[in-house]
Amino acid sequence: MIKTYIPKSLDQLKVHLVAQDPSFFYSSQTSTVVPYDFLQEHLEGKSLTLVNLAALPKEIQINSEKQSVSITGPVTWKELRQELNSKSFDIKTSPTEELACVLAGLATSCTGERCFHYGNLRSQVIDCVFLNRNGEEVFLSQDKPITNLFQHDLLNQYEKEFNHYREFKNAPFPRLKNETDLMIGTEGQLGVITQATLSICPRQEVKHLFIKLPRWEENFEGHSEIYDRIQSFRQHTLICELTDANSTEFIDQDLNPAPGQDLIFFEVLEHKLEDFYENFLTSLKNIKEEDIFEISAEKFHRLRAEVPRSIFEMNSKMKVKKMGTDVQVSPSNFKYLMQIYKQFTQSGLNYNLFGHFGDGHLHYNFMPKESEQKQALELLENMYLDLKNKNASPFAEHGIGLLKKKYIQHFWKETQVKIFASLKNNFDPMNQFFPLGYMNIKKI
């Protein structure tokens, strides 16, 4: 049975927590790994309360001197960006879905587009406050290491196994080094984040450009050259994003600057633009100058947001669950990943590809009919088994949720299972926080 609760104050939320009712906390329902329309299928006869945090009080406080911002309650990324821009500051993380809430993004470690330049979201969290199972507010700092929660040898082994993924946006399991790591990427399984402080930066003037290319399935030479060359221009470029020709078919065609072609977008610092043009754009051997265009910031953000939103709406209309990838690979394995995706195109299933091209982190989305869902699931399962032995992170941005639990165990060892059991025992012994979450997986 599913119930719904909408607290309108922190006091009401605290009362709910003390009651120890098994709950899933959300704010905007933008998660791509939680099938809200199909939750009943995952309950296995148990009851669950959906706690909608969107009605809680919210506040944004900017500290100009420390170049930080404090977010309280269900502030969206769009609201945060607008407030910061009005004070000549900017965020360092920019999720494509700007209507998602910031604190929920911390829980899933949803990293967005600007990681290409600024690094992952985890590194930007200065501190946070969460409510524990007793409704108490607990303060966590990035400056303080995690202590006294685990056996020393077990934590050392966990950190050693995380180290394999240190260059990725996210590993297949949370980093557990600093206090704030207890909330980043743990998907609300240990408590509810109510406040956080993020580092910000002075707003800089940027230009948005895009390059038209042939469909990646037919000719990948231009894409490959751009990927290889852009790695040396991270100081110039805030983002490097791909939207393939299939993706733009779902949006208003007035927004589509090049029907039938792939698009790679760049957000370039204006004071670096001349150098970027002379030493990057004009050096591309597989790109013609007439295929390079400037686009307005407003149109760029609209187009980027409309693609995943329209695809999500299409899946909802077809009454199918999202079936897509969230894989990030090392530069040495990027071409291998693209070979897997090209093999996917031979399946006969409708698809699209978009995402964070410069980071080697793309979202391949199957768009199956109901009768084709099993085939899509089998292809995804085989892919994750294959990537287990590659330098890859299977879910680099959107978390595990419910849809990815089946695949994540391939990337764990007994170390992770023991750590998660210890965390739940310490923070959630009654299993009231997201009881369906990945930390309850008992064995591999």
Coordinates of C-alpha atoms in Angstrom, one line a residue:
M1 CA 0.0 0.0 0.0
I2 CA 1.3 3.5 -0.9
K3 CA 0.4 6.5 1.2
T4 CA 1.3 10.2 0.6
Y5 CA 2.4 12.8 3.1
I6 CA 3.2 16.4 2.5
P7 CA 4.9 18.2 5.4
K8 CA 4.7 22.0 5.4
S9 CA 7.3 22.6 8.1
L10 CA 10.4 21.0 9.5
D11 CA 8.5 20.3 12.7
Q12 CA 5.9 18.3 10.8
L13 CA 8.7 16.4 9.0
K14 CA 10.3 15.6 12.4
V15 CA 7.1 14.2 13.8
H16 CA 6.8 11.9 10.7
L17 CA 10.4 10.7 11.2
V18 CA 9.9 9.9 14.9
A19 CA 6.9 7.7 13.9
Q20 CA 9.4 5.5 12.0
D21 CA 7.1 5.0 9.1
P22 CA 8.9 3.4 6.1
S23 CA 9.2 6.2 3.6
F24 CA 10.6 7.4 0.4
F25 CA 11.4 11.2 0.3
Y26 CA 11.2 13.2 -2.9
S27 CA 10.6 16.8 -4.0
S28 CA 10.1 17.1 -7.8
Q29 CA 9.7 13.6 -9.2
T30 CA 12.4 14.2 -11.8
S31 CA 14.5 11.1 -10.9
T32 CA 15.1 8.9 -13.9
V33 CA 15.8 5.8 -11.8
V34 CA 12.6 5.8 -9.7
P35 CA 9.6 4.7 -11.7
Y36 CA 6.9 6.6 -9.8
D37 CA 4.1 5.2 -12.0
F38 CA 5.2 1.6 -11.2
L39 CA 6.2 1.8 -7.5
Q40 CA 3.5 -0.6 -6.5
E41 CA 5.4 -3.4 -8.4
H42 CA 8.4 -2.9 -6.1
L43 CA 6.7 -3.0 -2.7
E44 CA 6.3 -6.8 -2.5
G45 CA 3.2 -6.4 -0.4
K46 CA 4.8 -3.9 2.0
S47 CA 3.5 -0.4 2.8
L48 CA 5.4 2.8 1.9
T49 CA 4.8 6.4 2.5
L50 CA 5.8 8.9 -0.2
V51 CA 6.9 12.0 1.6
N52 CA 6.7 15.0 -0.8
L53 CA 9.2 17.7 0.5
A54 CA 8.2 20.3 -2.1
A55 CA 6.0 22.3 0.4
L56 CA 8.7 22.9 3.0
P57 CA 10.0 26.4 3.5
K58 CA 13.0 27.3 1.2
E59 CA 15.7 29.9 1.3
I60 CA 18.9 30.9 -0.5
Q61 CA 21.6 32.7 1.3
I62 CA 24.7 33.9 -0.6
N63 CA 28.0 34.6 1.2
S64 CA 29.9 36.7 -1.3
E65 CA 33.1 36.8 0.8
K66 CA 33.4 33.0 1.1
Q67 CA 32.0 32.4 -2.4
S68 CA 29.4 30.0 -1.1
V69 CA 25.7 29.6 -1.0
S70 CA 23.4 28.0 1.6
I71 CA 20.3 26.3 0.3
T72 CA 17.4 25.4 2.6
G73 CA 14.5 23.3 1.5
P74 CA 13.2 22.5 -2.0
V75 CA 15.1 25.1 -4.0
T76 CA 15.4 24.1 -7.6
W77 CA 18.6 24.4 -9.7
K78 CA 16.8 27.0 -11.9
E79 CA 15.9 29.1 -8.8
L80 CA 19.5 28.8 -7.5
R81 CA 21.0 29.8 -10.8
Q82 CA 18.8 32.8 -11.2
E83 CA 19.4 34.1 -7.7
L84 CA 23.2 33.6 -8.0
N85 CA 23.2 35.3 -11.4
S86 CA 21.4 38.3 -10.0
K87 CA 24.3 38.7 -7.6
S88 CA 27.0 38.1 -10.2
F89 CA 27.7 34.6 -9.1
D90 CA 27.1 31.2 -10.7
I91 CA 26.8 27.5 -9.8
K92 CA 29.5 25.0 -10.6
T93 CA 27.1 22.2 -11.4
S94 CA 24.4 22.5 -14.0
P95 CA 21.9 19.5 -14.2
T96 CA 20.1 19.5 -17.5
E97 CA 16.8 19.2 -15.6
E98 CA 16.8 22.6 -13.9
L99 CA 13.4 21.9 -12.2
A100 CA 15.0 19.3 -10.0
C101 CA 15.7 20.3 -6.5
V102 CA 19.3 20.9 -5.3
L103 CA 19.2 18.9 -2.1
A104 CA 17.7 15.9 -3.9
G105 CA 20.6 16.2 -6.4
L106 CA 23.0 15.9 -3.5
A107 CA 21.3 12.7 -2.3
T108 CA 21.9 11.1 -5.7
S109 CA 25.1 13.0 -6.4
C110 CA 23.5 14.2 -9.7
T111 CA 26.4 15.9 -11.3
G112 CA 25.1 17.7 -14.4
E113 CA 27.0 19.3 -17.3
R114 CA 29.7 21.6 -15.8
C115 CA 31.7 18.8 -14.3
F116 CA 33.8 19.0 -17.4
H117 CA 35.3 22.2 -16.1
Y118 CA 34.6 22.3 -12.3
G119 CA 34.7 18.7 -11.2
N120 CA 32.0 16.6 -9.5
L121 CA 29.3 17.8 -7.2
R122 CA 30.7 16.0 -4.2
S123 CA 33.8 18.3 -4.2
Q124 CA 31.5 21.4 -4.1
V125 CA 29.6 20.5 -0.9
I126 CA 31.1 22.4 2.0
D127 CA 28.7 21.2 4.6
C128 CA 25.1 19.9 5.0
V129 CA 22.5 19.3 7.7
F130 CA 20.2 16.3 7.8
L131 CA 17.4 14.9 9.9
N132 CA 18.1 11.6 11.5
R133 CA 15.7 8.9 12.5
N134 CA 14.9 10.7 15.8
G135 CA 14.1 13.9 14.0
E136 CA 17.3 15.5 15.2
E137 CA 19.3 17.9 13.0
V138 CA 22.9 16.7 12.4
F139 CA 25.6 18.9 10.9
L140 CA 28.2 17.4 8.6
S141 CA 31.4 19.1 7.3
Q142 CA 33.6 18.4 4.3
D143 CA 36.6 19.3 6.5
K144 CA 36.1 16.5 9.0
P145 CA 36.9 12.9 8.2
I146 CA 34.5 10.0 8.9
T147 CA 35.5 8.4 12.2
N148 CA 34.4 5.6 14.5
L149 CA 31.8 4.2 12.2
F150 CA 33.7 1.2 10.7
Q151 CA 36.5 -1.1 11.5
H152 CA 39.7 0.5 10.4
D153 CA 40.7 -2.3 8.1
L154 CA 37.2 -2.4 6.5
L155 CA 37.2 1.3 5.8
N156 CA 40.7 1.2 4.4
Q157 CA 39.7 -1.6 2.0
Y158 CA 36.6 0.3 1.0
E159 CA 38.7 3.4 0.2
K160 CA 41.2 1.3 -1.7
E161 CA 38.4 -0.1 -3.9
F162 CA 36.9 3.4 -4.4
N163 CA 40.3 4.7 -5.5
H164 CA 39.8 2.8 -8.8
Y165 CA 37.0 5.3 -9.6
R166 CA 38.5 8.5 -8.3
E167 CA 38.7 10.2 -11.7
F168 CA 35.0 9.5 -12.4
K169 CA 32.0 11.7 -11.5
N170 CA 30.7 8.9 -9.2
A171 CA 31.8 5.4 -8.4
P172 CA 29.3 2.4 -8.2
F173 CA 29.3 3.1 -4.4
P174 CA 29.6 6.4 -2.4
R175 CA 32.9 7.7 -1.4
L176 CA 33.2 7.6 2.4
K177 CA 36.1 9.8 3.4
N178 CA 34.6 13.1 4.7
E179 CA 31.5 13.6 6.9
T180 CA 29.5 15.1 4.0
D181 CA 30.0 11.8 2.1
L182 CA 27.4 10.2 4.3
M183 CA 24.7 12.1 2.5
I184 CA 26.2 12.5 -1.0
G185 CA 25.1 9.6 -3.2
T186 CA 23.5 7.6 -0.4
E187 CA 20.0 8.4 -1.9
G188 CA 18.2 9.3 1.3
Q189 CA 18.8 5.9 2.9
L190 CA 20.4 7.4 6.0
G191 CA 18.5 10.6 6.6
V192 CA 16.8 13.6 4.9
I193 CA 19.0 16.5 3.8
T194 CA 17.4 19.8 4.8
Q195 CA 20.2 22.3 4.2
A196 CA 23.5 22.4 2.4
T197 CA 26.3 24.9 1.6
L198 CA 27.9 24.8 -1.9
S199 CA 30.9 26.5 -3.2
I200 CA 30.1 29.0 -6.1
C201 CA 32.1 31.1 -8.5
P202 CA 32.0 34.6 -9.9
R203 CA 29.8 34.8 -12.9
Q204 CA 31.8 34.8 -16.1
E205 CA 30.6 35.7 -19.6
V206 CA 30.2 32.7 -21.8
K207 CA 29.5 31.9 -25.4
H208 CA 27.5 28.9 -26.6
L209 CA 28.6 27.1 -29.8
F210 CA 27.6 24.0 -31.6
I211 CA 29.0 21.8 -34.3
K212 CA 26.9 19.9 -36.8
L213 CA 28.0 16.4 -37.5
P214 CA 26.8 13.3 -39.4
R215 CA 24.8 10.8 -37.4
W216 CA 27.3 9.0 -35.1
E217 CA 26.0 5.6 -36.1
E218 CA 27.0 6.3 -39.7
N219 CA 30.3 8.3 -39.3
F220 CA 32.0 8.7 -36.0
E221 CA 35.3 10.3 -37.2
G222 CA 34.3 13.9 -36.4
H223 CA 32.9 13.0 -33.0
S224 CA 36.0 11.0 -32.1
E225 CA 38.4 13.8 -33.1
I226 CA 36.4 16.3 -31.0
Y227 CA 36.4 14.0 -28.0
D228 CA 40.2 13.5 -28.1
R229 CA 41.0 17.1 -28.7
I230 CA 38.6 18.7 -26.2
Q231 CA 40.3 17.0 -23.3
S232 CA 43.1 19.6 -23.5
F233 CA 40.6 22.5 -23.4
R234 CA 38.9 22.0 -20.0
Q235 CA 40.1 25.4 -18.8
H236 CA 38.4 27.0 -21.8
T237 CA 35.2 25.0 -21.8
L238 CA 32.5 24.7 -19.1
I239 CA 30.6 22.0 -20.9
C240 CA 30.9 19.7 -23.9
E241 CA 27.6 18.0 -24.7
L242 CA 26.2 15.7 -27.4
T243 CA 22.6 15.6 -28.7
D244 CA 22.1 13.1 -31.5
A245 CA 19.8 13.4 -34.4
N246 CA 17.3 10.9 -32.9
S247 CA 17.1 13.0 -29.7
T248 CA 16.1 16.2 -31.4
E249 CA 13.2 14.5 -33.1
F250 CA 11.3 14.6 -29.8
I251 CA 11.4 18.4 -29.3
D252 CA 9.7 21.3 -31.0
Q253 CA 11.3 21.5 -34.4
D254 CA 11.5 25.3 -34.1
L255 CA 14.2 24.6 -31.5
N256 CA 16.1 22.2 -33.7
P257 CA 19.0 24.0 -35.5
A258 CA 20.0 21.0 -37.7
P259 CA 17.3 18.3 -38.3
G260 CA 18.8 14.9 -39.2
Q261 CA 22.3 15.7 -37.8
D262 CA 24.1 15.3 -34.5
L263 CA 25.0 18.3 -32.5
I264 CA 27.9 18.8 -30.1
F265 CA 27.5 21.9 -27.9
F266 CA 30.2 23.9 -26.0
E267 CA 29.8 26.5 -23.3
V268 CA 33.1 28.5 -23.7
L269 CA 34.4 31.2 -21.4
E270 CA 34.3 34.4 -23.5
H271 CA 37.8 35.5 -22.5
K272 CA 39.1 32.2 -23.8
L273 CA 37.0 32.2 -27.0
E274 CA 39.7 33.5 -29.3
D275 CA 42.2 30.9 -28.2
F276 CA 39.5 28.2 -28.3
Y277 CA 38.6 29.1 -31.8
E278 CA 42.2 29.3 -33.1
N279 CA 43.7 26.3 -31.3
F280 CA 40.7 24.0 -31.1
L281 CA 37.9 24.7 -33.7
T282 CA 40.2 25.5 -36.6
S283 CA 42.5 22.6 -35.9
L284 CA 39.7 20.0 -36.3
K285 CA 40.5 18.1 -39.5
N286 CA 37.1 16.4 -39.8
I287 CA 35.0 19.5 -39.3
K288 CA 34.2 22.2 -41.8
E289 CA 34.1 25.8 -40.6
E290 CA 30.6 26.3 -42.1
D291 CA 29.3 23.6 -39.6
I292 CA 30.3 25.6 -36.6
F293 CA 27.6 28.0 -35.2
E294 CA 26.9 30.2 -32.2
I295 CA 23.6 29.8 -30.4
S296 CA 21.9 32.0 -27.8
A297 CA 22.1 31.0 -24.1
E298 CA 18.3 31.0 -23.9
K299 CA 17.9 28.7 -26.9
F300 CA 20.7 26.4 -25.7
H301 CA 19.3 25.9 -22.3
R302 CA 15.8 25.3 -23.7
L303 CA 17.0 22.8 -26.2
R304 CA 19.1 20.9 -23.7
A305 CA 16.3 20.7 -21.2
E306 CA 13.6 19.7 -23.7
V307 CA 15.4 16.6 -24.9
P308 CA 15.3 14.5 -21.7
R309 CA 12.0 16.0 -20.7
S310 CA 10.3 15.1 -24.0
I311 CA 11.8 11.6 -23.9
F312 CA 10.5 11.1 -20.4
E313 CA 7.0 12.3 -21.4
M314 CA 7.1 9.9 -24.4
N315 CA 7.9 7.0 -22.1
S316 CA 5.1 8.0 -19.8
K317 CA 2.6 8.1 -22.7
M318 CA 3.8 4.6 -23.8
K319 CA 3.5 3.4 -20.2
V320 CA 7.0 2.0 -20.2
K321 CA 9.8 2.4 -17.7
K322 CA 12.9 4.3 -18.7
M323 CA 15.5 2.0 -20.1
G324 CA 18.8 3.9 -20.6
T325 CA 22.4 4.0 -19.6
D326 CA 24.3 6.2 -17.2
V327 CA 27.8 4.9 -18.0
Q328 CA 31.0 6.9 -17.7
V329 CA 34.2 5.4 -19.0
S330 CA 37.9 6.4 -19.0
P331 CA 39.2 8.1 -22.2
S332 CA 41.0 4.8 -23.1
N333 CA 37.6 3.0 -23.2
F334 CA 35.4 5.6 -24.8
K335 CA 35.6 4.1 -28.3
Y336 CA 34.8 0.7 -26.8
L337 CA 31.6 2.2 -25.2
M338 CA 30.6 3.7 -28.5
Q339 CA 31.0 0.3 -30.1
I340 CA 28.6 -1.2 -27.6
Y341 CA 26.1 1.6 -28.4
K342 CA 26.5 1.0 -32.1
Q343 CA 25.7 -2.7 -31.6
F344 CA 22.6 -1.6 -29.7
T345 CA 21.4 0.2 -32.8
Q346 CA 21.3 -3.1 -34.6
S347 CA 18.6 -4.5 -32.3
G348 CA 15.8 -2.9 -34.2
L349 CA 14.6 -0.9 -31.1
N350 CA 14.1 2.8 -31.3
Y351 CA 16.7 4.8 -29.4
N352 CA 18.5 8.1 -28.9
L353 CA 21.8 9.2 -27.4
F354 CA 22.7 12.4 -25.6
G355 CA 24.8 13.6 -22.6
H356 CA 28.1 14.7 -21.3
F357 CA 30.3 13.9 -24.3
G358 CA 33.5 15.5 -23.1
D359 CA 33.4 13.4 -19.9
G360 CA 32.9 10.1 -21.8
H361 CA 29.5 10.0 -20.1
L362 CA 26.5 9.5 -22.4
H363 CA 22.9 8.3 -21.9
Y364 CA 21.8 5.7 -24.5
N365 CA 18.0 5.5 -24.2
F366 CA 16.0 2.6 -25.6
M367 CA 12.4 3.7 -26.6
P368 CA 10.8 0.2 -26.7
K369 CA 7.2 -0.7 -27.2
E370 CA 5.7 -2.7 -24.4
S371 CA 6.4 -6.0 -26.3
E372 CA 10.1 -5.0 -26.7
Q373 CA 10.9 -4.2 -23.1
K374 CA 12.4 -7.7 -22.3
Q375 CA 14.8 -7.4 -25.2
A376 CA 16.0 -4.0 -24.1
L377 CA 16.5 -5.2 -20.5
E378 CA 18.6 -8.2 -21.8
L379 CA 20.8 -5.8 -23.8
L380 CA 21.4 -3.6 -20.8
E381 CA 22.1 -6.5 -18.5
N382 CA 24.7 -7.9 -21.0
M383 CA 26.3 -4.5 -21.3
Y384 CA 26.8 -4.1 -17.5
L385 CA 28.3 -7.6 -17.3
D386 CA 30.7 -6.6 -20.0
L387 CA 31.7 -3.3 -18.4
K388 CA 32.4 -5.0 -15.1
N389 CA 35.9 -5.8 -16.4
K390 CA 36.5 -2.4 -18.0
N391 CA 37.5 0.9 -16.4
A392 CA 33.9 2.2 -16.2
S393 CA 31.4 3.5 -13.7
P394 CA 27.9 2.1 -14.4
F395 CA 25.8 4.9 -12.9
A396 CA 27.8 8.1 -12.9
E397 CA 25.1 10.6 -12.4
H398 CA 21.5 9.7 -11.7
G399 CA 21.9 7.2 -8.9
I400 CA 20.7 3.6 -8.5
G401 CA 17.2 4.1 -7.3
L402 CA 15.1 1.1 -8.1
L403 CA 15.7 0.5 -11.8
K404 CA 19.4 0.0 -11.5
K405 CA 19.6 -2.3 -8.5
K406 CA 19.6 -5.4 -10.6
Y407 CA 22.9 -4.4 -12.3
I408 CA 24.9 -2.6 -9.5
Q409 CA 25.9 -5.8 -7.6
H410 CA 28.3 -6.7 -10.5
F411 CA 30.5 -3.8 -9.4
W412 CA 30.5 -4.6 -5.7
K413 CA 32.6 -6.8 -3.5
E414 CA 31.9 -8.1 0.0
T415 CA 33.4 -4.9 1.3
Q416 CA 30.6 -2.7 0.0
V417 CA 27.9 -5.0 1.4
K418 CA 29.5 -5.0 4.9
I419 CA 29.8 -1.2 4.8
F420 CA 26.2 -0.6 3.8
A421 CA 25.0 -3.0 6.5
S422 CA 27.0 -1.1 9.0
L423 CA 25.6 2.3 7.8
K424 CA 22.0 1.1 8.0
N425 CA 22.6 -0.3 11.5
N426 CA 24.1 3.0 12.7
F427 CA 21.8 5.4 11.0
D428 CA 18.6 3.5 10.2
P429 CA 18.1 0.4 12.3
M430 CA 14.4 0.4 11.7
N431 CA 14.9 0.7 7.9
Q432 CA 12.5 3.6 7.6
F433 CA 14.6 5.6 5.1
F434 CA 14.0 4.4 1.5
P435 CA 13.6 0.7 2.6
L436 CA 13.7 -0.4 -1.1
G437 CA 17.1 1.2 -1.6
Y438 CA 20.4 -0.5 -2.6
M439 CA 21.8 -0.6 0.9
N440 CA 19.4 -3.4 1.8
I441 CA 20.9 -5.8 -0.8
K442 CA 22.2 -8.6 1.4
K443 CA 24.4 -10.6 -1.0
I444 CA 26.1 -10.5 -4.3

